Amino acid sequence: MNLERFFSELKRRNVYKVAVAYAVVAWLLIQGGSILFPTFGAPAWVMQVLVTVLVLGFPSALVFTWATASPPPEQPAPSPVIIEKSIAVLPFDNLSEEQANAFFADGVHDEILSDLAKIADLKVISRTSVMQYRTGNRNLREIAKELGVAHILEGSVQRAGNRVRLRAQLIDARTDAHLWAEKYDRPLDDVFAIQSEIAKAVAAQLQAKLSPAEKAAIEQPPTADLIAYDRYLRSKKLLDQTSYDARTIDNTRQAIWLLEQAVAHDPKFYLAHCQLAWTHDALYFIGADHSPARVAQARDALKRALTLAPERGEAHLAAAWISYHSRDYEGALAELGTARRTLPNDSSIPIVAGFIARRQNQWQQCTENLERAAELDPQRVWLLQQISQTYGLLRRYADMARALDRAVAASPHDANTRVARALVDLEWHAHTQPAREEIYSLLSEDPSAVDAVAEQWFTVALCRRDSTDIDRALASIPPEGIIPINVRMPRSFCEGVAARTRRDAAAAESAFTSARAEMLKLLDGQPDYAEALSVLGMSEAALGRKEDALQHSRRAIELLPITKDAVTGAEILRNLAITCAWADEKDLAIKQLEEALQLPSPISYGQLRLHPWWDPLRGDARFDKIVASLAPK
């Protein structure tokens, strides 16, 4: 037990009161003795005995009190306030004979949920947080408690030929009372009309105010083309599965392909154009295709969506994402304001606001917005990962762990999240064994999980200097490489780091030469791409091209300083420190490292203690002092 916990326990058990009382009595006795004993001629040894008894009796009194006093019961955490007009729409059961119709059932569920979410007088839990309740025995009271709602809507869908049968029921999860239920058996073409009828009926049961604009939005079908809608739903499923792992880029590309089919079937499919704009932009932002052509595709899809329905919020939300990714933060906030008017329950709005605050070095505002988004989307793993990443940059590892605990509870089988939780021990305490054990446990359960954890495995293997694990992890990293925060490092660069760690000079030179060529090609059409300049500088430092390395790395900092982007700017500053270390400029490396540590940044005790990036600085007293300063207290 550390001192802080010890004194806390003293207070809980009221031992401190005994100590105070004992001290007061002792003082009175001594004072009294000093007055009385001289008066009656008592010898000095009597005073000595009295003081000795008091001193020796003090710890005994404390021990007795500690042992016999029962600590007061822990006060339970206050229960969250449940809003009366709150609801979660659980995935509808697919009763169709052909399981291929599962996407159709998802579509019905998704549209009803989206319609209800347009009503400002309701709190509606986002789709990604309810999808985990698709199967199994569903305890509605427990689900409602987990999601923070008073009501549950559930149902089933059966598609047979050109007809659709739909059942829906609204339940007060606090009492298990069935408030409303209805069955529908109609032609397939009526499915969107059924969905809007259900949404309006539920709103009426919950006594939610429905404005004329909200009523009109609910009654407007997304598309009349069911093939287009199927492709749209498949793309959403792929994007829902996207996390921070090797699957991100591949899933995003597949989603674009499906969305392009959707708008080909229905050129007026507004939501598909919105999603297509966002997805093109995401591929650009993560660096998988950082080209002007990709930006043009995103803006073209956005323009089509705004032309189709300028008054709706989804296109303005997509515009906010695009503005945010281009670092036009004021423009993004303006678009969010427009989107919020018609999308009151969309968790993406506080997410984008939180991300903007994070880039602008407003960390408290960032966490508040992300936690607000989590109230609408409490089981969304990606969002909880973002919250944990924010706490990680702040080096608030206990909070980081708690956010990942929530993510693991929400999706116990998500491999990336389970390893991320174990990696907190590496970042915080420089312990690699928990993450390695988690990785091997996952791979024994499901070998295909390697695609989800390859990047994390590579980091752990490097920190352990385990050549076998390094090679096994590297084999599953795609050519596009890894994206630790925002700066993409191609696979060739990772191969260079691996070879450098093994002290294989020839292999390292070959790999870093390839990485340098890839970055130069990327910079050919966009010379001010700071992220690519940063990786170029590191590659050149590894190749011994010292002057080029320092020039390009410094240029990256000039283009993207902390004041312009607190997240990527800090990552590029960290990379500059690594570049200086690799270029044997230790004074500069220490200076940049000290600067980065004054800010939220992806530099941790575990990384400095173990990662091969920092090997050139080991043994330098200044570096050792920095590492010691970050050690957990």
XYZ file of C-alpha atoms in Angstrom, residues 242-529:
288
model
C -13.131 -0.306 -39.786
C -10.865 0.250 -36.811
C -7.234 1.286 -36.385
C -5.691 -1.736 -38.052
C -4.443 -3.158 -41.336
C -8.021 -3.623 -42.632
C -8.834 0.088 -42.664
C -7.554 0.911 -46.144
C -8.936 -2.232 -47.804
C -12.387 -1.781 -46.219
C -12.479 1.864 -47.303
C -11.630 0.977 -50.911
C -14.299 -1.739 -51.001
C -16.861 0.662 -49.546
C -16.122 3.174 -52.321
C -16.625 0.466 -54.940
C -20.028 -0.470 -53.464
C -21.138 3.163 -53.190
C -20.202 3.823 -56.802
C -22.490 0.936 -57.748
C -25.246 2.413 -55.600
C -25.183 5.815 -57.316
C -24.894 4.124 -60.717
C -28.186 2.325 -60.022
C -29.783 5.484 -58.633
C -28.006 8.747 -59.544
C -30.392 10.619 -57.203
C -29.499 8.507 -54.156
C -28.674 11.386 -51.823
C -27.345 9.384 -48.851
C -25.050 7.318 -51.071
C -23.502 10.482 -52.522
C -22.957 11.810 -48.978
C -21.306 8.583 -47.892
C -19.204 8.490 -51.059
C -17.926 12.013 -50.417
C -16.940 11.106 -46.863
C -15.262 7.831 -47.879
C -13.186 9.357 -50.709
C -12.057 12.034 -48.271
C -11.187 9.463 -45.586
C -8.944 7.570 -48.028
C -7.161 10.847 -48.754
C -6.844 11.852 -45.105
C -5.321 8.594 -43.849
C -2.686 8.878 -46.587
C -3.648 5.778 -48.563
C -4.302 7.948 -51.620
C -3.136 11.442 -50.781
C -3.680 12.848 -54.256
C -5.530 15.854 -55.701
C -7.606 13.436 -57.772
C -9.001 11.787 -54.645
C -9.939 15.171 -53.166
C -11.666 16.078 -56.428
C -13.728 12.868 -56.257
C -14.802 13.666 -52.713
C -15.847 17.189 -53.608
C -17.665 16.028 -56.730
C -19.770 13.569 -54.697
C -20.455 16.307 -52.132
C -21.542 18.722 -54.835
C -24.020 16.167 -56.200
C -25.460 15.599 -52.726
C -25.863 19.319 -52.026
C -27.534 19.773 -55.397
C -30.035 16.997 -54.612
C -30.986 18.239 -51.126
C -29.248 21.392 -49.894
C -31.562 21.658 -46.885
C -30.697 18.216 -45.425
C -27.975 17.729 -42.845
C -26.082 14.679 -44.116
C -24.329 16.552 -46.929
C -23.352 19.365 -44.570
C -21.954 16.778 -42.167
C -19.889 15.311 -45.028
C -18.766 18.852 -45.871
C -17.713 19.319 -42.235
C -15.548 16.195 -42.419
C -13.923 17.355 -45.658
C -13.256 20.839 -44.246
C -11.848 19.314 -41.058
C -9.506 17.044 -43.006
C -8.244 20.021 -45.012
C -7.711 21.910 -41.707
C -10.380 24.485 -42.478
C -11.678 24.336 -38.921
C -13.878 27.430 -39.072
C -15.541 26.131 -42.223
C -16.058 22.739 -40.583
C -17.701 24.279 -37.513
C -20.049 26.312 -39.729
C -21.092 23.151 -41.593
C -21.648 21.370 -38.281
C -23.988 24.136 -37.191
C -26.071 23.585 -40.317
C -26.019 19.800 -39.978
C -27.070 19.898 -36.330
C -30.421 21.496 -37.198
C -31.684 18.376 -38.979
C -29.491 15.684 -37.338
C -30.013 16.268 -33.604
C -29.034 12.713 -32.609
C -26.073 12.170 -34.917
C -23.006 11.359 -32.795
C -20.704 12.411 -35.643
C -21.471 16.068 -34.942
C -19.866 16.142 -31.443
C -17.167 13.787 -32.779
C -16.076 16.262 -35.454
C -16.330 19.111 -32.937
C -14.122 17.115 -30.575
C -11.597 16.359 -33.288
C -11.388 20.038 -34.230
C -10.803 20.966 -30.579
C -8.065 18.329 -30.386
C -6.277 19.749 -33.420
C -6.563 23.236 -31.949
C -4.917 22.165 -28.685
C -8.187 22.500 -26.753
C -7.994 19.159 -24.985
C -10.670 19.644 -22.339
C -13.173 20.696 -24.988
C -12.100 17.704 -27.069
C -12.751 15.139 -24.331
C -16.074 16.758 -23.403
C -17.295 16.537 -27.002
C -16.142 12.957 -27.467
C -17.753 11.874 -24.198
C -20.949 13.634 -25.305
C -20.822 11.643 -28.536
C -20.424 8.474 -26.460
C -23.747 9.221 -24.748
C -25.422 8.857 -28.156
C -23.139 6.016 -29.279
C -21.998 4.316 -26.054
C -20.985 0.985 -27.612
C -19.110 2.282 -30.665
C -15.649 0.793 -30.449
C -14.020 3.235 -32.853
C -15.263 6.203 -30.826
C -14.021 4.690 -27.573
C -10.671 4.078 -29.267
C -10.559 7.762 -30.192
C -11.300 8.734 -26.598
C -8.537 6.418 -25.374
C -6.112 7.777 -27.966
C -6.804 11.307 -26.734
C -6.030 10.302 -23.145
C -2.910 8.520 -24.408
C -1.607 11.701 -26.046
C -2.230 13.478 -22.744
C -0.372 10.638 -20.961
C -3.432 10.081 -18.787
C -2.998 6.327 -18.869
C -5.541 5.438 -16.193
C -8.215 7.265 -18.215
C -6.886 5.639 -21.390
C -7.279 2.216 -19.781
C -10.822 2.981 -18.625
C -11.891 4.039 -22.129
C -10.465 0.830 -23.576
C -12.154 -1.207 -20.851
C -15.429 0.258 -22.074
C -14.505 -0.659 -25.647
C -13.634 -4.237 -24.693
C -16.911 -4.553 -22.772
C -18.776 -3.254 -25.822
C -17.027 -5.666 -28.207
C -15.218 -8.463 -26.340
C -14.149 -10.167 -29.565
C -12.598 -7.112 -31.222
C -8.952 -8.125 -31.548
C -7.555 -4.649 -32.107
C -9.227 -3.291 -28.983
C -8.112 -6.160 -26.771
C -4.486 -5.659 -27.788
C -4.802 -1.876 -27.444
C -5.906 -2.390 -23.847
C -2.881 -4.582 -23.150
C -0.614 -2.017 -24.814
C -1.455 0.505 -22.085
C 0.991 -1.469 -19.922
C 3.704 -0.896 -22.532
C 3.082 2.838 -22.816
C 2.651 3.406 -19.086
C 5.015 0.909 -17.436
C 7.231 -0.376 -20.299
C 5.769 -3.863 -19.856
C 5.491 -5.782 -23.144
C 4.424 -9.195 -21.854
C 0.668 -8.451 -21.441
C 0.349 -7.326 -25.080
C 2.388 -10.263 -26.391
C 0.289 -12.740 -24.417
C -2.928 -11.123 -25.668
C -1.720 -11.280 -29.277
C -0.797 -14.958 -29.037
C -4.071 -15.747 -27.294
C -6.020 -14.044 -30.095
C -4.057 -15.790 -32.843
C -4.647 -19.168 -31.227
C -8.385 -18.431 -31.165
C -8.496 -17.056 -34.718
C -5.385 -16.915 -36.952
C -7.106 -14.410 -39.263
C -6.988 -11.873 -36.405
C -3.427 -11.148 -37.482
C -4.812 -8.640 -40.001
C -6.369 -6.671 -37.151
C -3.321 -6.671 -34.864
C -0.362 -6.667 -37.282
C 0.630 -3.055 -36.571
C 0.349 -3.502 -32.810
C 2.257 -6.792 -32.975
C 5.021 -5.086 -34.941
C 5.401 -2.422 -32.237
C 5.500 -4.990 -29.437
C 7.997 -7.157 -31.315
C 10.283 -4.184 -31.926
C 10.190 -3.210 -28.264
C 11.045 -6.803 -27.307
C 13.767 -7.077 -29.996
C 12.140 -10.380 -30.988
C 13.286 -11.082 -34.563
C 10.842 -13.935 -35.118
C 7.839 -11.883 -34.019
C 9.077 -8.868 -35.988
C 9.131 -10.907 -39.202
C 5.753 -12.544 -38.520
C 4.064 -9.207 -37.816
C 5.720 -7.544 -40.797
C 4.386 -10.254 -43.117
C 0.821 -9.078 -42.447
C 1.409 -5.337 -42.847
C 0.021 -4.173 -46.233
C 2.167 -2.249 -48.750
C 0.566 1.034 -47.644
C 2.138 0.396 -44.245
C 1.010 1.616 -40.831
C -0.563 4.815 -39.528
C 0.499 5.237 -35.870
C -1.454 8.492 -35.476
C -1.805 10.399 -38.745
C 1.579 9.991 -40.474
C 1.571 6.981 -42.788
C 4.772 4.964 -42.757
C 4.915 2.613 -45.782
C 5.770 -1.026 -45.393
C 9.224 -0.408 -46.881
C 9.936 1.997 -44.011
C 8.774 -0.634 -41.501
C 11.099 -3.150 -43.157
C 13.928 -0.673 -42.729
C 13.212 -0.240 -39.015
C 13.067 -4.027 -38.619
C 16.414 -4.520 -40.413
C 17.988 -1.689 -38.429
C 16.830 -3.353 -35.203
C 18.458 -6.637 -36.325
C 21.605 -4.686 -37.258
C 21.296 -5.901 -40.853
C 22.867 -2.880 -42.577
C 22.398 -4.126 -46.141
C 18.705 -4.939 -45.700
C 18.122 -1.653 -43.892
C 19.751 0.339 -46.694
C 17.656 -1.429 -49.327
C 14.396 -0.897 -47.427
C 14.995 2.754 -46.568
C 16.039 3.430 -50.164
C 12.646 2.086 -51.270
C 10.860 4.154 -48.632
C 12.717 7.279 -49.737
C 11.774 6.664 -53.371
C 8.120 6.175 -52.415
C 8.028 9.433 -50.456
C 9.769 11.359 -53.250
C 7.195 10.069 -55.737
C 4.392 11.116 -53.410
C 5.918 14.579 -53.003
C 6.437 15.049 -56.721
C 2.923 16.406 -57.242
C 2.459 17.909 -53.771
C 5.780 19.226 -52.402
C 4.159 20.676 -49.267
C 2.822 17.353 -47.953
